[in-house]
PDB file of C-alpha atoms in Angstrom:
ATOM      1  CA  UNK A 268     -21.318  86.814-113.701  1.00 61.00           C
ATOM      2  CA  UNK A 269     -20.878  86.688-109.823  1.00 66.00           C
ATOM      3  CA  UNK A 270     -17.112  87.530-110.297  1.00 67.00           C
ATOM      4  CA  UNK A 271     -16.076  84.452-107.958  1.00 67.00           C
ATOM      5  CA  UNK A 272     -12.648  84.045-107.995  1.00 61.00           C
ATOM      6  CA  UNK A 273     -10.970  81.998-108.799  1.00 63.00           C
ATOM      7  CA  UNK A 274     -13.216  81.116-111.668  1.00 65.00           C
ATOM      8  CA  UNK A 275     -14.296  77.463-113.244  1.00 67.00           C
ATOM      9  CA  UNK A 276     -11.863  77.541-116.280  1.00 69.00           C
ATOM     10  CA  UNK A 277      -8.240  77.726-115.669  1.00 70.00           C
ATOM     11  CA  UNK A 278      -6.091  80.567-116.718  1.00 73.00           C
ATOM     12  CA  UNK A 279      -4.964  81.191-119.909  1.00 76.00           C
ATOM     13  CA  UNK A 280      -4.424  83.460-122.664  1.00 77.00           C
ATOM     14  CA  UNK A 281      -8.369  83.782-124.572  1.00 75.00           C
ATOM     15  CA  UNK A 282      -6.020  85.848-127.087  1.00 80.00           C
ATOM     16  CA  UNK A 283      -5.372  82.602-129.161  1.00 81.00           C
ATOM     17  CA  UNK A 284      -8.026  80.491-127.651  1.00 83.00           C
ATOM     18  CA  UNK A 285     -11.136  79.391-129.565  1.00 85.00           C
ATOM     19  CA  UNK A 286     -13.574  81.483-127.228  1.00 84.00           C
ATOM     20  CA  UNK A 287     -12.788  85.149-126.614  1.00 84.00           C
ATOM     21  CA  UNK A 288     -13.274  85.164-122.403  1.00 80.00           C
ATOM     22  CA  UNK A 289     -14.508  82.931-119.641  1.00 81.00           C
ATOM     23  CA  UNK A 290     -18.038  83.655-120.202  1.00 82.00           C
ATOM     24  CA  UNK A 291     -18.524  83.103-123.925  1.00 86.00           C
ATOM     25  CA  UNK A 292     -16.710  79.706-123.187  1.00 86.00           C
ATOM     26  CA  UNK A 293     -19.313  78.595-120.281  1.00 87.00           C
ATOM     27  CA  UNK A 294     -22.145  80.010-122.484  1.00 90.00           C
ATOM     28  CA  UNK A 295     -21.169  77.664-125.272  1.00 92.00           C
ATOM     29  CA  UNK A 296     -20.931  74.466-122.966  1.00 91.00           C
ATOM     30  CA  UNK A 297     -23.718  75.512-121.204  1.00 92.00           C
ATOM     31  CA  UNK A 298     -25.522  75.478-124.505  1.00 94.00           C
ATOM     32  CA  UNK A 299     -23.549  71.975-125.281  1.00 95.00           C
ATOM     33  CA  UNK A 300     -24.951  69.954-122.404  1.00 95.00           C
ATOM     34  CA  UNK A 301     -28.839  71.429-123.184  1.00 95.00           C
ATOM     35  CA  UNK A 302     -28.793  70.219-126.509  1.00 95.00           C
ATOM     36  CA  UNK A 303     -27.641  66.805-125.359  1.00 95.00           C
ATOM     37  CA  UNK A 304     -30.076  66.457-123.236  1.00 94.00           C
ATOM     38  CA  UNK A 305     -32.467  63.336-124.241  1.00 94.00           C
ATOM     39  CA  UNK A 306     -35.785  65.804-124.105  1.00 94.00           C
ATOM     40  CA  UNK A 307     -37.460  67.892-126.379  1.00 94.00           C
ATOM     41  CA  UNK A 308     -36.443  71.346-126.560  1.00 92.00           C
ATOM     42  CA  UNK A 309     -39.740  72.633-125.758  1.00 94.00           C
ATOM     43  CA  UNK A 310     -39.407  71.088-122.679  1.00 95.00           C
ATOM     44  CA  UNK A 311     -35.549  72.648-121.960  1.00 95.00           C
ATOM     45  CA  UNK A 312     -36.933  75.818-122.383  1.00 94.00           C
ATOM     46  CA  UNK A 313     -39.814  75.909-120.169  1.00 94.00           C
ATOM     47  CA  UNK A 314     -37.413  74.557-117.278  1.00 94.00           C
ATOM     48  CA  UNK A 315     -34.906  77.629-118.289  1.00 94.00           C
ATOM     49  CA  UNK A 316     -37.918  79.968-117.610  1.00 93.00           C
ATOM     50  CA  UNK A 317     -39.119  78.409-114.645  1.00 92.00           C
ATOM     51  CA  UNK A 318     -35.694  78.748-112.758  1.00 91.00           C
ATOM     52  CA  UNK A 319     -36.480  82.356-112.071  1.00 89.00           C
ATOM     53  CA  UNK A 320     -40.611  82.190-112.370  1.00 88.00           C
ATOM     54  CA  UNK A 321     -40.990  78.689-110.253  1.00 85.00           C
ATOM     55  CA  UNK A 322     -37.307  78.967-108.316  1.00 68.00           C
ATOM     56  CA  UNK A 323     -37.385  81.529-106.213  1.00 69.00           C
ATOM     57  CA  UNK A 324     -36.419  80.750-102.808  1.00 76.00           C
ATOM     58  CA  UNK A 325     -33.345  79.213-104.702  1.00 79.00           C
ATOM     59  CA  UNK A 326     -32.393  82.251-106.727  1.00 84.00           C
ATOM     60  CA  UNK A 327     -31.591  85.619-104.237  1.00 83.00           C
ATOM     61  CA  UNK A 328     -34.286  88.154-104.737  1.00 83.00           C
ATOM     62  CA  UNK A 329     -31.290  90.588-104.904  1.00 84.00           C
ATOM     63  CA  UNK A 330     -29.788  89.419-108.180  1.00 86.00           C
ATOM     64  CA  UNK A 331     -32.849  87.988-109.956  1.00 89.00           C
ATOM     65  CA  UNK A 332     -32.184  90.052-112.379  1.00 90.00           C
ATOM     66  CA  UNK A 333     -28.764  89.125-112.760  1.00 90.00           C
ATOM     67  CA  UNK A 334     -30.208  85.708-113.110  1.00 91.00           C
ATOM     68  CA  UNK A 335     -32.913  87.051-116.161  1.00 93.00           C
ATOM     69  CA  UNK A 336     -29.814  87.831-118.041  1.00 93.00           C
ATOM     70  CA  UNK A 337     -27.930  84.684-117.635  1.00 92.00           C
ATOM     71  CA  UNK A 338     -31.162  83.026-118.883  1.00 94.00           C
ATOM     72  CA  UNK A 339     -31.471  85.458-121.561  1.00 95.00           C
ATOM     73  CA  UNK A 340     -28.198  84.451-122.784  1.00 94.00           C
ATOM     74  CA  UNK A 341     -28.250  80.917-122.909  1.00 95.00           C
ATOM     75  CA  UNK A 342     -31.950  80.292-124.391  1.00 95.00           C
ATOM     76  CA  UNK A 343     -31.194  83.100-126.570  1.00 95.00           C
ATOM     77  CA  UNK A 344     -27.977  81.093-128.086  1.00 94.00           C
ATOM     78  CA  UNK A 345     -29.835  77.769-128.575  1.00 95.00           C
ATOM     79  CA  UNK A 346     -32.012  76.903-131.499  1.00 93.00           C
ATOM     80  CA  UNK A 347     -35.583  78.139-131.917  1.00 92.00           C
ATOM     81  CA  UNK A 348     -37.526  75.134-130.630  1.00 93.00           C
ATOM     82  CA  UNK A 349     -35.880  76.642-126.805  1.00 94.00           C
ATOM     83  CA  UNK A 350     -36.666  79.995-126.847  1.00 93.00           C
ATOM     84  CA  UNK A 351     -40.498  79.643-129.054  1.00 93.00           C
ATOM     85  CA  UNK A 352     -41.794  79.005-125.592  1.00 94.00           C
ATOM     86  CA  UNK A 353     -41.741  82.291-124.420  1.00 95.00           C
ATOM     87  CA  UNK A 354     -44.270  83.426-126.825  1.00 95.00           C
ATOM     88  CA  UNK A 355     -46.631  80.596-125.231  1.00 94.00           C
ATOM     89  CA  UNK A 356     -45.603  82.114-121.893  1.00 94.00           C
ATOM     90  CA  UNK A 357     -46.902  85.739-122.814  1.00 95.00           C
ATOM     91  CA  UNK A 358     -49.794  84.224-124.704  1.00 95.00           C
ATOM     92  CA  UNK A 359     -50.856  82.625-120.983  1.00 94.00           C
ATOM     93  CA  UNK A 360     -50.442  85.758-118.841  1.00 93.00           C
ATOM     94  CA  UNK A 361     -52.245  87.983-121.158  1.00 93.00           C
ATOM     95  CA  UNK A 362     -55.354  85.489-121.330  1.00 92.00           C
ATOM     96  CA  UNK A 363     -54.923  84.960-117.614  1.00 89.00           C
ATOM     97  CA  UNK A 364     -57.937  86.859-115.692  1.00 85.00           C
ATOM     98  CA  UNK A 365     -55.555  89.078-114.282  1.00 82.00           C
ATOM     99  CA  UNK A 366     -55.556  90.739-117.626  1.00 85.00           C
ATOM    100  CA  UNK A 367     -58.638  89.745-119.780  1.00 84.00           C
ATOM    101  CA  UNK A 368     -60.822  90.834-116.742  1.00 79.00           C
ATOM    102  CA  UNK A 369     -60.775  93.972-115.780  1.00 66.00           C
ATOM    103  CA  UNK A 370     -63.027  93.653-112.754  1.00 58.00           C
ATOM    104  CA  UNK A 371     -60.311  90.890-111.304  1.00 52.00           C
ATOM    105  CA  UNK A 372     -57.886  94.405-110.660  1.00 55.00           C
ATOM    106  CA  UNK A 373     -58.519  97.417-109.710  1.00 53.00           C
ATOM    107  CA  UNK A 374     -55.962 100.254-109.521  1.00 61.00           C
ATOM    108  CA  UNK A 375     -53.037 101.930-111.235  1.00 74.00           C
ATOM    109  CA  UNK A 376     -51.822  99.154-113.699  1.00 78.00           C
ATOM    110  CA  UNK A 377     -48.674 100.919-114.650  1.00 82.00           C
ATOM    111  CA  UNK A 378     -48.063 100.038-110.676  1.00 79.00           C
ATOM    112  CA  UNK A 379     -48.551  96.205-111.609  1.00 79.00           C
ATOM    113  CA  UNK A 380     -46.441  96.152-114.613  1.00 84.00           C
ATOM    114  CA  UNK A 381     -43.165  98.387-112.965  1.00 85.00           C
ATOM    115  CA  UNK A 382     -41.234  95.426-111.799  1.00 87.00           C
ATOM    116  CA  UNK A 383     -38.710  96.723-110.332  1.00 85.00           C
ATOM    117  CA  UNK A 384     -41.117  98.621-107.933  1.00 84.00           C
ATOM    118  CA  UNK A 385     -43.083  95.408-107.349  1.00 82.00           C
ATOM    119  CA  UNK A 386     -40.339  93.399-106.831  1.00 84.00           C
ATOM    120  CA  UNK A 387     -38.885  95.933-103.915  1.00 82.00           C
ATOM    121  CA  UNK A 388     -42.349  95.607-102.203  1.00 83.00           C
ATOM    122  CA  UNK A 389     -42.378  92.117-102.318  1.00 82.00           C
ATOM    123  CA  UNK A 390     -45.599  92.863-104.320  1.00 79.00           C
ATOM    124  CA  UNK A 391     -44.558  91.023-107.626  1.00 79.00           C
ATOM    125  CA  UNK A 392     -47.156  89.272-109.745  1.00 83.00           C
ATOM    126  CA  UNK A 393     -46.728  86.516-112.034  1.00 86.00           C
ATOM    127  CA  UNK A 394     -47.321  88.804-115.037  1.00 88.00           C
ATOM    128  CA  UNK A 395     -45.051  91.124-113.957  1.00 89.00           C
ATOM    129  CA  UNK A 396     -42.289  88.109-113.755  1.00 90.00           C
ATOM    130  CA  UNK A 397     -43.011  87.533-117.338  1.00 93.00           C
ATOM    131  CA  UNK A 398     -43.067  90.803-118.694  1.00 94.00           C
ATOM    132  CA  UNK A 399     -39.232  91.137-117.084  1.00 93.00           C
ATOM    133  CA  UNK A 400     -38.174  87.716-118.473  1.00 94.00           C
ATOM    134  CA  UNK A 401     -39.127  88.622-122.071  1.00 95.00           C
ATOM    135  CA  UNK A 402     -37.096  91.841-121.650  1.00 95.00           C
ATOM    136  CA  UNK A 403     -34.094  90.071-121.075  1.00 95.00           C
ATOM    137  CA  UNK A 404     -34.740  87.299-123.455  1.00 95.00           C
ATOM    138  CA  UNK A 405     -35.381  90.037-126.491  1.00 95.00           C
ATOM    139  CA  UNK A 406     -32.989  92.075-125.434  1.00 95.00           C
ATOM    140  CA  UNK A 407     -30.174  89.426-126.144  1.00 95.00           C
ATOM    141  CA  UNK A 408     -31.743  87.945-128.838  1.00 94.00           C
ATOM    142  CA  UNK A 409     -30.589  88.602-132.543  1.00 93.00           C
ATOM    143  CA  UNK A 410     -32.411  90.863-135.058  1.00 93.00           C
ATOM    144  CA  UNK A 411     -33.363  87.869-136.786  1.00 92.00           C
ATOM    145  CA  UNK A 412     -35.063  86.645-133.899  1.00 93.00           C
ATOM    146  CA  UNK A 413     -36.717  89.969-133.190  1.00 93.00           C
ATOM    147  CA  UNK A 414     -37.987  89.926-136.817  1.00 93.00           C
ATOM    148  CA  UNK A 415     -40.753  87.176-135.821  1.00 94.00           C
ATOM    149  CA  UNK A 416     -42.309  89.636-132.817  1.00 94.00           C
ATOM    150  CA  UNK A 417     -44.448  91.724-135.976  1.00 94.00           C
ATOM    151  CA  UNK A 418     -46.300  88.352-136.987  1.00 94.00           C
ATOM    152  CA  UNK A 419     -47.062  87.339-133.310  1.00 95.00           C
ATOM    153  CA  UNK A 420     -48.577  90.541-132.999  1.00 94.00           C
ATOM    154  CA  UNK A 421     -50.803  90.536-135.982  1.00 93.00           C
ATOM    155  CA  UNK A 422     -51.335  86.335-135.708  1.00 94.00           C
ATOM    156  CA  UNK A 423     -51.385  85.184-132.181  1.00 94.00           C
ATOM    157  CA  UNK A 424     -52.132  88.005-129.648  1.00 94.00           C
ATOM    158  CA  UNK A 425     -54.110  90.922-132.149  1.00 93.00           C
ATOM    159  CA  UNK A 426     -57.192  88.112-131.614  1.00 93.00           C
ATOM    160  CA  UNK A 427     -56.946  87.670-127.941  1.00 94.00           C
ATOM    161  CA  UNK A 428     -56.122  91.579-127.009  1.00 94.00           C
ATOM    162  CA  UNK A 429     -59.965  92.374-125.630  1.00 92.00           C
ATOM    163  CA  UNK A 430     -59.043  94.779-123.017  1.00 91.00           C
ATOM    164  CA  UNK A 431     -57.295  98.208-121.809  1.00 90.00           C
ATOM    165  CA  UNK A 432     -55.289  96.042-119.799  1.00 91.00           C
ATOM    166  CA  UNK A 433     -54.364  93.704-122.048  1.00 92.00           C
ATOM    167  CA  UNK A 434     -53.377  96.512-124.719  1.00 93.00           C
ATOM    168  CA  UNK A 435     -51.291  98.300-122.122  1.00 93.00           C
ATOM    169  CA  UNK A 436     -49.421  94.982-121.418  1.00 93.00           C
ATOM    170  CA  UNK A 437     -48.355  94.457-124.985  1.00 95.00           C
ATOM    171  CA  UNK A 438     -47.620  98.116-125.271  1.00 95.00           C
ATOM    172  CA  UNK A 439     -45.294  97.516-122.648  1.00 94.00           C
ATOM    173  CA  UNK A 440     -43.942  94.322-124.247  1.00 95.00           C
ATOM    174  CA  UNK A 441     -42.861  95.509-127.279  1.00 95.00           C
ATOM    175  CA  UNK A 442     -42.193  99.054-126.604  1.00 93.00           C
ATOM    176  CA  UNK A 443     -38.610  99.008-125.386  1.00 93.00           C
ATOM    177  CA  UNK A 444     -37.576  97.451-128.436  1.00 95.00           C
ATOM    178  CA  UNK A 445     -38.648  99.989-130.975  1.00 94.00           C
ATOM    179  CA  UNK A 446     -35.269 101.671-131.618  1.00 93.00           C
ATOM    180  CA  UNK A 447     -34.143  98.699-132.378  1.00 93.00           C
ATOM    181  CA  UNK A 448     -36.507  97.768-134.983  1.00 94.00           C
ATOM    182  CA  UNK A 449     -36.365 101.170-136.415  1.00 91.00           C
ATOM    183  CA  UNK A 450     -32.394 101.257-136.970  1.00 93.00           C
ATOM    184  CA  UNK A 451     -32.606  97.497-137.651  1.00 92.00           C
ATOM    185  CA  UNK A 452     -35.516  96.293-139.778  1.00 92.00           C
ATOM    186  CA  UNK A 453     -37.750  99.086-140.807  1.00 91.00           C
ATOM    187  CA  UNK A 454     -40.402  96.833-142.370  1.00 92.00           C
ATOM    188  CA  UNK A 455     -40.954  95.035-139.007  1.00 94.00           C
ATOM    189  CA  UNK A 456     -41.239  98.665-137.518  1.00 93.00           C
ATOM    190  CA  UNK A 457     -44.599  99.741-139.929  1.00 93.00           C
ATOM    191  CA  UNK A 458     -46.230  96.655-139.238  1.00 94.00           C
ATOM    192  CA  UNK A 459     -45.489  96.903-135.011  1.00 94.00           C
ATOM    193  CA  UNK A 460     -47.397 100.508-135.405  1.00 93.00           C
ATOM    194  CA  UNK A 461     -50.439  98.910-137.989  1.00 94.00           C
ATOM    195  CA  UNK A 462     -50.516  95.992-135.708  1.00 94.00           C
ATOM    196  CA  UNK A 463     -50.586  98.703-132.442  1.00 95.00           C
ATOM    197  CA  UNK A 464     -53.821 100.517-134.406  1.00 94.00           C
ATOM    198  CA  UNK A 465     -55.528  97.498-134.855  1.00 94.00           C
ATOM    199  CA  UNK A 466     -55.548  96.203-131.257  1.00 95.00           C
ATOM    200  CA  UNK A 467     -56.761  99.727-130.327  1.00 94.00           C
ATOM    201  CA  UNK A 468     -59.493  99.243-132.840  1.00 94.00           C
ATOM    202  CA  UNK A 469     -60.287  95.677-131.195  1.00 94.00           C
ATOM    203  CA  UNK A 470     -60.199  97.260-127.652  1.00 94.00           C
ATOM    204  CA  UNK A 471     -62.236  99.912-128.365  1.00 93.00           C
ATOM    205  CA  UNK A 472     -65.667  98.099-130.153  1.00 92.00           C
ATOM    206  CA  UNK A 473     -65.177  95.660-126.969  1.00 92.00           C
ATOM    207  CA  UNK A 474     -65.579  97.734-123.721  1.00 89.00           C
ATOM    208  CA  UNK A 475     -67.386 100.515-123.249  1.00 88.00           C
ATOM    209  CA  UNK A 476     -65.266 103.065-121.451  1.00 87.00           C
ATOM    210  CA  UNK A 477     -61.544 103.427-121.535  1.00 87.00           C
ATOM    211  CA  UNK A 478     -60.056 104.940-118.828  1.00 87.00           C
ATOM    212  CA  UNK A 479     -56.067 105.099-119.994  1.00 90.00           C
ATOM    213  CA  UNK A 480     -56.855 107.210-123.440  1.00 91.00           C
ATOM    214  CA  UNK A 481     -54.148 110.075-122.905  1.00 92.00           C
ATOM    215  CA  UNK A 482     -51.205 107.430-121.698  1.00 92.00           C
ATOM    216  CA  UNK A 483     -52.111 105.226-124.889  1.00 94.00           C
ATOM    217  CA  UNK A 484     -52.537 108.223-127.272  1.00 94.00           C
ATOM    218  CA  UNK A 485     -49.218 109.605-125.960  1.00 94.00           C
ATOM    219  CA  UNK A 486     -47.743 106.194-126.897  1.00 94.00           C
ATOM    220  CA  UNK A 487     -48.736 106.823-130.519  1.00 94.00           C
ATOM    221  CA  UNK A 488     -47.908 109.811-130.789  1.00 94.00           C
ATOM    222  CA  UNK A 489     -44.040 109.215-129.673  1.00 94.00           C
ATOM    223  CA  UNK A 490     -43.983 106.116-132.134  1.00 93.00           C
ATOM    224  CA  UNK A 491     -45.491 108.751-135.061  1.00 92.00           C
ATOM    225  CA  UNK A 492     -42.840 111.143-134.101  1.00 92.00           C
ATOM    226  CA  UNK A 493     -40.014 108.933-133.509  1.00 92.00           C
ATOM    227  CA  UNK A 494     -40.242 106.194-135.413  1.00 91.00           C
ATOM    228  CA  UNK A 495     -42.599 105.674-137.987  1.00 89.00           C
ATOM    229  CA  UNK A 496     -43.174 109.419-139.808  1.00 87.00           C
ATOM    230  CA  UNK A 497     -46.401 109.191-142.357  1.00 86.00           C
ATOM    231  CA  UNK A 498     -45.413 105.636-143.431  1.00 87.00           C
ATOM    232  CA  UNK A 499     -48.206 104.586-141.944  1.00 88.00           C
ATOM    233  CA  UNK A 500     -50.890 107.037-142.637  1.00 86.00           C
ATOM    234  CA  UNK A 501     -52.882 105.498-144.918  1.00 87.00           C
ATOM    235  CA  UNK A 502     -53.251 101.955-142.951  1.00 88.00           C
ATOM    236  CA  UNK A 503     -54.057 103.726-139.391  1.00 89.00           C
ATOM    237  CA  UNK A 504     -56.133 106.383-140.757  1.00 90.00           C
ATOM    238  CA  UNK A 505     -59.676 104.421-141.437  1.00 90.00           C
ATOM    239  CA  UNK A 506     -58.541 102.634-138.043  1.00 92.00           C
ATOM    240  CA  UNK A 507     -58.627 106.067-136.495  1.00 91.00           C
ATOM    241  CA  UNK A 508     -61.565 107.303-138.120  1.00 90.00           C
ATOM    242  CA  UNK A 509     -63.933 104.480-136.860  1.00 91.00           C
ATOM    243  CA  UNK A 510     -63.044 104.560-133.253  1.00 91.00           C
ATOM    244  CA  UNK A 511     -65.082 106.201-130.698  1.00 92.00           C
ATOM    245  CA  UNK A 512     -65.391 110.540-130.747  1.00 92.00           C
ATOM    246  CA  UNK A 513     -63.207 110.696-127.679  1.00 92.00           C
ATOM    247  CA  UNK A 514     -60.631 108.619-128.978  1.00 91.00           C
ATOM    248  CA  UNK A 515     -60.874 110.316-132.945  1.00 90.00           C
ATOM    249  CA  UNK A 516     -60.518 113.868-131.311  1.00 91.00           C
ATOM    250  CA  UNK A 517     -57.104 113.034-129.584  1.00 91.00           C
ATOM    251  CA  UNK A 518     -55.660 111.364-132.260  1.00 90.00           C
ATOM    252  CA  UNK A 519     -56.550 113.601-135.123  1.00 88.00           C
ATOM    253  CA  UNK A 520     -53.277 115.046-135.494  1.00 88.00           C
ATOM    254  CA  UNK A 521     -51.952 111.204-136.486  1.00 84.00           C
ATOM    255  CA  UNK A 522     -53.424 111.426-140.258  1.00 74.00           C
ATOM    256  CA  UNK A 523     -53.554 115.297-140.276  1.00 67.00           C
ATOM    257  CA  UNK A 524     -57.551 115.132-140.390  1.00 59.00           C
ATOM    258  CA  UNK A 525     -58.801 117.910-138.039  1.00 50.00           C
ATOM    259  CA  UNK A 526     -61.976 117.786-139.811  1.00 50.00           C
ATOM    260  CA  UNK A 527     -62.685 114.206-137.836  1.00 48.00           C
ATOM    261  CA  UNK A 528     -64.435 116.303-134.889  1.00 46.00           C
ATOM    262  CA  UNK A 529     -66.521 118.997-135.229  1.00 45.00           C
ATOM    263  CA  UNK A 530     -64.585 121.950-133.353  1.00 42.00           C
ATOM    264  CA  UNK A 531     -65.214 125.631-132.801  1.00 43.00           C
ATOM    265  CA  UNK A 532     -63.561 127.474-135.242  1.00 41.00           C
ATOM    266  CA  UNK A 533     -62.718 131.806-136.253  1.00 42.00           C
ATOM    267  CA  UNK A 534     -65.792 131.539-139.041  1.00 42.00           C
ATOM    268  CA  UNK A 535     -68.220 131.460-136.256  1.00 42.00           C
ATOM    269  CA  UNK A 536     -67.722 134.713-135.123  1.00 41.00           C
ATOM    270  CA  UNK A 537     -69.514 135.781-138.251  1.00 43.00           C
ATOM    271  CA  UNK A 538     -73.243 134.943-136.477  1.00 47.00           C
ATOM    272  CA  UNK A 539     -72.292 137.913-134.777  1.00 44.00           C
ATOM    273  CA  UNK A 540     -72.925 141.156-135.911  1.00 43.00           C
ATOM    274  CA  UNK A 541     -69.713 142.408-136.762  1.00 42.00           C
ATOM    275  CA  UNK A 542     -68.826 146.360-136.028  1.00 40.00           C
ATOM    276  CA  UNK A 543     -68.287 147.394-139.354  1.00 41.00           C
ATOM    277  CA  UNK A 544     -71.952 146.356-140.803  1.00 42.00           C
ATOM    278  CA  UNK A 545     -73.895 148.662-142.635  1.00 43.00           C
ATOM    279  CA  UNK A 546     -76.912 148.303-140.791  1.00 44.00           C
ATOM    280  CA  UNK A 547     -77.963 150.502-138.520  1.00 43.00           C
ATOM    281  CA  UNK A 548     -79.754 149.509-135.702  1.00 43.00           C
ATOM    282  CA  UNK A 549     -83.680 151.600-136.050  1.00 44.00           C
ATOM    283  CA  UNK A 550     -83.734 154.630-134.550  1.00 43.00           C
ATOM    284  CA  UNK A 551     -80.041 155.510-134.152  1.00 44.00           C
ATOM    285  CA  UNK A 552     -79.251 159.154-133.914  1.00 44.00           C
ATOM    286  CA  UNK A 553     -76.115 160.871-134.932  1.00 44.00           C
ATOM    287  CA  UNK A 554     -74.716 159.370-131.965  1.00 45.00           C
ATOM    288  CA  UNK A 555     -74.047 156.036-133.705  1.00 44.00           C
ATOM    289  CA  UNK A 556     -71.288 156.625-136.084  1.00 46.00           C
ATOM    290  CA  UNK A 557     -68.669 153.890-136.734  1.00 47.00           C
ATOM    291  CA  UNK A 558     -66.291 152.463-133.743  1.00 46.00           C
ATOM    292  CA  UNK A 559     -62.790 153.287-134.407  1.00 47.00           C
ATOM    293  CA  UNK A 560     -60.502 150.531-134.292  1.00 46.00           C
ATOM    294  CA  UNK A 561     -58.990 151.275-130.827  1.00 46.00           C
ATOM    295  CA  UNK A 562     -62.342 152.049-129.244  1.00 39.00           C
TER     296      UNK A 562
END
């Protein structure tokens, strides 16, 4: 991946070889000598992850992302006891007080969770690290491995999502990887939106003021639009209809329910005396004969 040359394998044609190029041949010893290690995989996996989240005076800041990959590729291409631990990982950050307090941070969080910006500044946070690593770990992992992300949703992080912080952070989590559900596994793609609803719901009865409601109701409305349709109406539309007024107003278009908030509508004109009544106010003279319709 540095493009040293020469490289660690010797030339020779990869057109009759067992592995196709250099890299899918150091990938598969790489994976070789983990698995032969005398520890428990759980334990592999965490040291994978800490080479960029524990190692970095030892890995340049310059290609750390070049480095995410390479990890991404090799925990990604061993068994699931290596790459489980990432789930405890994200479990940890977003019960951390960074996240489950809101008082603990005050600013823009989209700032915190941009980690490329934060990582230019020197201004990176552990959460941030994290949020990065699972992108690269999900982004080379199969579909089949992608399929387990709806039931950690629903199972592990749906009862510990108390915040606006915390939603935003698994909003951010999962979101780059709905196209991929939706062409993929369309099943796992319903229950990511439900799932989405019901940590909204959560968030909502906990704190009393959200200050992110457009940027979270835009996020809805491109997953309605783009990915999910009406499939999903029916499941999200009590959700929608006991959250707070604020929240039921911008959302109402969801479940096609504009009747959710009272708004003003044409039929209240009709309090008004209208031009064309027959009444005539007392004591009219000639003078007060019917208004054409351009007057």
């Amino acid at each position: 991946m540095a493009g040293k040359s020469p490289g660690p394998f010797p030339n020779c044609d990869w057109r009759f070889n067992e592995f196709p190029n250099p890299a899918a041949h150091a990938l598969h010893v790489t994976c070789v000598e983990l698995m032969a290690l005398a520890v428990p995989g759980k334990d592999v996996g965490n040291a994978l992850l800490n080479v960029v989240l524990k190692s970095q005076p030892l890995v340049p800041r310059e290609n750390v992302t070049a480095w995410m990959n390479a990890i991404g590729l090799v925990i990604t291409a061993l068994p699931e006891p290596y790459w489980i631990v990432l789930h405890d990982r994200i479990v940890s950050v977003i019960s951390s007080p960074v996240l489950s307090s809101e008082s603990d941070w005050v600013g823009y969080p989209f700032q915190l969770l941009d980690f490329t910006a934060c990582h230019q500044s020197y201004s990176e946070m552990h959460c941030s690290y994290i949020l990065a690593l699972a992108h690269a770990v999900w982004h080379h992992s199969s579909i089949g491995q992608l399929s387990l992300i709806p039931k950690f949703l629903s199972e592990v992080l749906k009862p510990i999502v108390k915040t606006e912080f915390q939603l935003l952070y698994v909003y951010h989590l999962v979101g780059p990887f709905l196209q991929r559900f939706q062409q993929e596994r369309t099943r796992c793609m319903l229950e990511i939106g439900v799932a989405f609803y019901e940590m909204l719901q959560a968030v909502d009865q906990h704190i009393k003021h959200l200050s992110y409601m457009d940027p979270i109701c835009d996020f809805l409305y491109h997953i309605k639009y783009m990915f999910t349709g009406d499939s999903v109406k029916d499941q999200v539309e009590r959700i929608i209809c006991s959250l707070r007024p604020a929240m039921r107003l911008r959302l109402r278009f969801i479940t096609h329910i504009s009747k959710m908030e009272p708004v003003p509508t044409v039929s209240s004109v009709s309090q008004t005396p209208s031009v064309s009544s027959p009444a005539a106010p007392s004591g009219a003279g000639p003078s007060s004969a019917p208004l054409s319709v351009s007057q």
